[in-house]
Amino acid sequence: TINGLPLHPLVVHVPVVLLPLSALGAIIIAFVPRWSSRFGVLVWLGAGVSLAFALLAEKSGEALAQRVGNPKVHAEFGEQLKFYAFGLLVVTFILWLVDRRGNRRTLLTKLLAALVILVALAAIWGTYRAGESGATAVWSKIIANTPTPTAG
């Protein structure tokens, strides 16, 4: 906790925002090789920060689950997020290294760019699933515990 607030809802916002942004950047650099050599480092650094915070969110989520109960679906989707971030980190780093040479893309590097796009789309989907399931778990409890107003 930080000042009595659980750490988990604070740290999850980093990968929930940064991973899809990094994935969108990855899609852009997959299509525009000259931008890959210039901005690719930002994309894979964003994926790396997302990975670090996804791991922190997983650990803090496990600690929070011990206090408030285990939201099974969200926990499963949240655990998967680190793999999406890691995959995006690896493929964007490799694409950045290849594009830094400044050569035209070969068939192999075009296939790598296609893989980057697929991994990026998977990362966006995985982030959506983890975030949506977490919001549903929280808000369904809040709504269930909210008294209904009586007609007066």
Short mmCIF file of C-alpha atoms in Angstrom, two decimals, residues 48-110:
data_model
loop_
_atom_site.label_atom_id
_atom_site.label_comp_id
_atom_site.label_asym_id
_atom_site.label_seq_id
_atom_site.Cartn_x
_atom_site.Cartn_y
_atom_site.Cartn_z
CA GLY A 48 10.04 -2.67 -21.55
CA VAL A 49 8.51 -0.25 -19.04
CA SER A 50 5.14 -1.92 -19.66
CA LEU A 51 6.70 -5.29 -18.92
CA ALA A 52 8.23 -4.04 -15.67
CA PHE A 53 4.95 -2.55 -14.51
CA ALA A 54 2.96 -5.61 -15.65
CA LEU A 55 5.19 -7.71 -13.38
CA LEU A 56 4.72 -5.23 -10.53
CA ALA A 57 0.96 -5.20 -11.15
CA GLU A 58 0.89 -9.00 -11.06
CA LYS A 59 2.70 -9.14 -7.71
CA SER A 60 0.63 -6.35 -6.18
CA GLY A 61 -2.53 -7.96 -7.55
CA GLU A 62 -1.67 -11.23 -5.83
CA ALA A 63 -1.20 -9.37 -2.55
CA LEU A 64 -4.50 -7.52 -3.03
CA ALA A 65 -6.31 -10.75 -3.86
CA GLN A 66 -5.27 -12.16 -0.49
CA ARG A 67 -7.05 -9.24 1.17
CA VAL A 68 -10.19 -8.88 -0.96
CA GLY A 69 -10.62 -12.21 -2.74
CA ASN A 70 -9.36 -13.62 -6.00
CA PRO A 71 -11.03 -12.35 -9.19
CA LYS A 72 -10.16 -15.49 -11.18
CA VAL A 73 -10.81 -14.26 -14.74
CA HIS A 74 -8.99 -10.97 -14.18
CA ALA A 75 -6.10 -12.74 -12.48
CA GLU A 76 -5.68 -15.06 -15.47
CA PHE A 77 -5.80 -12.22 -18.01
CA GLY A 78 -3.49 -10.09 -15.86
CA GLU A 79 -0.93 -12.88 -15.65
CA GLN A 80 -0.89 -13.11 -19.45
CA LEU A 81 -0.12 -9.41 -19.89
CA LYS A 82 3.58 -9.83 -19.11
CA PHE A 83 3.90 -12.24 -22.04
CA TYR A 84 2.34 -9.74 -24.44
CA ALA A 85 4.67 -7.01 -23.19
CA PHE A 86 7.70 -9.29 -23.41
CA GLY A 87 6.79 -10.37 -26.93
CA LEU A 88 6.34 -6.78 -28.05
CA LEU A 89 9.65 -5.82 -26.45
CA VAL A 90 11.53 -8.58 -28.27
CA VAL A 91 10.05 -8.19 -31.76
CA THR A 92 10.24 -4.39 -31.78
CA PHE A 93 13.84 -4.50 -30.56
CA ILE A 94 14.78 -6.91 -33.35
CA LEU A 95 12.97 -4.81 -35.97
CA TRP A 96 14.68 -1.68 -34.69
CA LEU A 97 18.10 -3.37 -34.92
CA VAL A 98 17.41 -4.52 -38.47
CA ASP A 99 16.05 -1.16 -39.65
CA ARG A 100 18.97 0.77 -38.12
CA ARG A 101 21.18 -0.61 -40.89
CA GLY A 102 19.19 1.52 -43.32
CA ASN A 103 18.90 -1.20 -45.97
CA ARG A 104 15.68 -1.85 -47.83
CA ARG A 105 13.54 -4.46 -46.22
CA THR A 106 13.98 -7.96 -47.53
CA LEU A 107 11.32 -10.65 -47.51
CA LEU A 108 12.61 -11.77 -44.12
CA THR A 109 12.39 -8.30 -42.60
CA LYS A 110 8.93 -7.82 -44.12
#
